[in-house]
Each structure stands twice: as C-alpha cells, then as structure tokens.
mmCIF file of C-alpha atoms in Angstrom:
data_model
loop_
_atom_site.group_PDB
_atom_site.id
_atom_site.type_symbol
_atom_site.label_atom_id
_atom_site.label_comp_id
_atom_site.label_asym_id
_atom_site.label_seq_id
_atom_site.Cartn_x
_atom_site.Cartn_y
_atom_site.Cartn_z
ATOM 1 C CA MET A 529 -23.923 21.435 -33.010
ATOM 2 C CA ALA A 530 -26.972 23.665 -32.988
ATOM 3 C CA ALA A 531 -30.168 22.429 -34.635
ATOM 4 C CA GLY A 532 -30.097 25.266 -37.186
ATOM 5 C CA GLU A 533 -26.561 24.456 -38.192
ATOM 6 C CA GLN A 534 -27.427 20.776 -38.665
ATOM 7 C CA GLN A 535 -30.488 21.706 -40.724
ATOM 8 C CA SER A 536 -28.281 23.880 -42.922
ATOM 9 C CA ARG A 537 -25.776 21.060 -43.414
ATOM 10 C CA ASP A 538 -28.584 18.624 -44.184
ATOM 11 C CA TYR A 539 -30.029 21.035 -46.737
ATOM 12 C CA LEU A 540 -26.669 21.459 -48.490
ATOM 13 C CA GLU A 541 -26.058 17.697 -48.576
ATOM 14 C CA ARG A 542 -29.589 16.870 -49.725
ATOM 15 C CA HIS A 543 -29.115 19.090 -52.762
ATOM 16 C CA GLY A 544 -25.529 17.982 -53.460
ATOM 17 C CA LEU A 545 -24.211 21.500 -53.103
ATOM 18 C CA PRO A 546 -20.853 20.741 -51.432
ATOM 19 C CA ALA A 547 -19.861 18.595 -54.435
ATOM 20 C CA LEU A 548 -21.066 21.272 -56.847
ATOM 21 C CA PHE A 549 -19.141 24.012 -55.023
ATOM 22 C CA HIS A 550 -16.060 21.790 -54.961
ATOM 23 C CA ARG A 551 -16.261 21.269 -58.752
ATOM 24 C CA LEU A 552 -16.765 24.952 -59.428
ATOM 25 C CA ALA A 553 -13.873 25.926 -57.151
ATOM 26 C CA ALA A 554 -11.596 23.379 -58.828
ATOM 27 C CA LEU A 555 -12.453 24.775 -62.266
ATOM 28 C CA LEU A 556 -11.866 28.330 -61.042
ATOM 29 C CA LEU A 557 -8.471 27.473 -59.615
ATOM 30 C CA TYR A 558 -7.479 25.503 -62.698
ATOM 31 C CA HIS A 559 -8.491 28.147 -65.241
ATOM 32 C CA ARG A 560 -8.022 31.293 -63.089
ATOM 33 C CA PRO A 561 -10.263 33.446 -65.297
ATOM 34 C CA GLU A 562 -10.050 37.222 -65.218
ATOM 35 C CA ARG A 563 -13.819 37.405 -64.684
ATOM 36 C CA PRO A 564 -14.633 34.606 -62.207
ATOM 37 C CA ARG A 565 -18.352 35.377 -61.885
ATOM 38 C CA GLN A 566 -18.826 35.320 -65.650
ATOM 39 C CA PHE A 567 -16.806 32.097 -65.794
ATOM 40 C CA LEU A 568 -19.080 30.479 -63.185
ATOM 41 C CA ILE A 569 -22.186 31.530 -65.096
ATOM 42 C CA GLN A 570 -20.769 30.132 -68.337
ATOM 43 C CA THR A 571 -19.781 26.903 -66.587
ATOM 44 C CA LEU A 572 -23.258 26.381 -65.164
ATOM 45 C CA GLU A 573 -24.754 27.142 -68.581
ATOM 46 C CA ALA A 574 -22.375 24.583 -70.118
ATOM 47 C CA VAL A 575 -23.557 22.001 -67.574
ATOM 48 C CA ARG A 576 -27.155 22.726 -68.504
ATOM 49 C CA ALA A 577 -26.335 22.376 -72.223
ATOM 50 C CA ALA A 578 -24.472 19.121 -71.603
ATOM 51 C CA ARG A 579 -27.451 17.696 -69.747
ATOM 52 C CA ARG A 580 -29.566 18.460 -72.781
ATOM 53 C CA GLY A 581 -27.025 16.659 -74.947
ATOM 54 C CA GLY A 582 -25.656 19.744 -76.624
ATOM 55 C CA ALA A 583 -22.111 19.801 -75.242
ATOM 56 C CA ALA A 584 -19.522 18.077 -73.101
ATOM 57 C CA MET A 585 -19.495 18.549 -69.334
ATOM 58 C CA PRO A 586 -16.876 21.019 -68.066
ATOM 59 C CA ALA A 587 -13.922 19.244 -66.470
ATOM 60 C CA VAL A 588 -10.483 20.048 -65.153
ATOM 61 C CA LEU A 589 -9.094 16.986 -66.903
ATOM 62 C CA ASP A 590 -9.935 15.718 -70.352
ATOM 63 C CA GLU A 591 -9.372 12.286 -71.853
ATOM 64 C CA ALA A 592 -5.808 13.134 -72.936
ATOM 65 C CA ASP A 593 -4.975 14.290 -69.401
ATOM 66 C CA VAL A 594 -6.320 11.046 -67.941
ATOM 67 C CA GLU A 595 -4.283 9.020 -70.423
ATOM 68 C CA THR A 596 -1.161 10.980 -69.467
ATOM 69 C CA MET A 597 -1.879 10.296 -65.804
ATOM 70 C CA PHE A 598 -2.122 6.568 -66.558
ATOM 71 C CA ARG A 599 1.182 6.570 -68.450
ATOM 72 C CA MET A 600 2.902 8.409 -65.588
ATOM 73 C CA MET A 601 1.595 5.881 -63.074
ATOM 74 C CA ASP A 602 2.635 3.014 -65.371
ATOM 75 C CA ALA A 603 6.238 4.211 -65.608
ATOM 76 C CA ALA A 604 7.478 0.624 -66.139
ATOM 77 C CA GLY A 605 5.257 0.311 -69.222
ATOM 78 C CA ARG A 606 3.484 -2.833 -68.021
ATOM 79 C CA GLY A 607 0.206 -1.712 -69.575
ATOM 80 C CA PHE A 608 -1.711 -1.602 -66.309
ATOM 81 C CA VAL A 609 -1.981 0.098 -62.937
ATOM 82 C CA THR A 610 -3.532 -1.300 -59.803
ATOM 83 C CA GLY A 611 -6.921 -0.474 -58.385
ATOM 84 C CA ARG A 612 -5.084 1.060 -55.441
ATOM 85 C CA GLN A 613 -3.269 3.447 -57.817
ATOM 86 C CA CYS A 614 -6.557 4.336 -59.499
ATOM 87 C CA ARG A 615 -8.118 5.041 -56.097
ATOM 88 C CA ALA A 616 -5.114 7.180 -55.087
ATOM 89 C CA ALA A 617 -5.359 9.186 -58.336
ATOM 90 C CA LEU A 618 -9.023 9.953 -57.670
ATOM 91 C CA GLU A 619 -8.323 10.922 -54.058
ATOM 92 C CA THR A 620 -5.439 13.170 -55.151
ATOM 93 C CA LEU A 621 -7.909 15.010 -57.376
ATOM 94 C CA GLY A 622 -10.303 15.327 -54.442
ATOM 95 C CA LEU A 623 -12.806 12.961 -56.032
ATOM 96 C CA SER A 624 -14.911 10.283 -54.410
ATOM 97 C CA THR A 625 -13.896 6.649 -54.727
ATOM 98 C CA ALA A 626 -17.231 5.370 -53.437
ATOM 99 C CA GLU A 627 -18.431 4.234 -56.863
ATOM 100 C CA LEU A 628 -15.076 2.837 -58.024
ATOM 101 C CA ARG A 629 -15.691 -0.667 -59.365
ATOM 102 C CA VAL A 630 -12.176 -2.121 -59.020
ATOM 103 C CA TRP A 631 -10.297 -3.975 -56.280
ATOM 104 C CA ASP A 632 -7.078 -2.587 -54.818
ATOM 105 C CA GLU A 633 -4.880 -5.371 -56.246
ATOM 106 C CA GLU A 634 -6.743 -5.626 -59.554
ATOM 107 C CA GLU A 635 -4.719 -4.820 -62.663
ATOM 108 C CA ILE A 636 -6.425 -2.091 -64.663
ATOM 109 C CA GLY A 637 -5.650 -1.343 -68.296
ATOM 110 C CA LEU A 638 -5.832 2.071 -69.904
ATOM 111 C CA ALA A 639 -9.411 1.688 -71.171
ATOM 112 C CA THR A 640 -10.801 0.778 -67.745
ATOM 113 C CA PHE A 641 -8.714 3.479 -66.041
ATOM 114 C CA LYS A 642 -10.051 6.135 -68.423
ATOM 115 C CA GLU A 643 -13.603 4.899 -68.021
ATOM 116 C CA GLU A 644 -13.457 4.988 -64.214
ATOM 117 C CA MET A 645 -11.680 8.348 -64.060
ATOM 118 C CA LEU A 646 -13.938 10.107 -66.563
ATOM 119 C CA LYS A 647 -17.070 8.610 -64.988
ATOM 120 C CA THR A 648 -16.002 9.907 -61.579
ATOM 121 C CA LEU A 649 -15.043 13.318 -62.977
ATOM 122 C CA LEU A 650 -18.559 13.680 -64.401
ATOM 123 C CA GLU A 651 -20.418 12.412 -61.324
ATOM 124 C CA GLY A 652 -20.024 15.741 -59.563
ATOM 125 C CA TRP A 653 -22.278 17.391 -62.135
ATOM 126 C CA THR A 654 -25.217 15.088 -61.459
ATOM 127 C CA VAL A 655 -26.458 17.434 -58.732
#
C-alpha cells in the first residue's frame, strides 16, 4: 500500500468517518428519501441537535423495533436470549460488538438486550 493511501486511511479512521458514512448510508437505504442530499443534511443537523440535548439521535431502529427483534429471537417465550444471539443481532445490523458487555452463554432479558442494542446503535454518532 502506498504511503499516501495509508495516510488517507489513517485520517479517515482517526476522525471516525467510516462509521459515520456507514450510519448515513444505512439511514439512506432504510428511508430511501426522494431528496437524498437534503435528507443527509437534515440527519446531520438532527445529530447536532441531539448532542445539544434537543432531540433524539437518528436511528434505523427504534426501541419498539429492538423489542420486536428480541421477541423474534425468543420465539420459545423463555424471557431471555443469549449473549451470542445479541452479538449476532448486532453483527447482522453491521454494528460493532466490541463494547458489548455480555458473555456468549449469558442469558439476557429484554431490558438488558434493549440497553445494549440502543447503546450500540447510538455509538456510531459519537464521531
């Protein structure tokens, strides 16, 4: 790899831009707005407002979606999923599991599942 290419990659990583671009692309593909540039501007403005405490962070999934995901994964109605299932759900969404605070065989109830999922969904905006 050329030195310039590595410097470019380092720059992007240092500023967290790959994660930001990934989040923006996911929102674009989920919402498929007629005016994508305007949508991106509004999304970035919403992130700025949320950081100031004036709004919620934009997300592809909301709390109800996460709860539905849990109920689908807990088809037997046991009231829990495993850490491995939680990790797989995050990976399926293209999200990092690096900060996940559960063990693979640990039994996770709905409250913990929602907390971990929503926390991870919001981490991408901390760029």
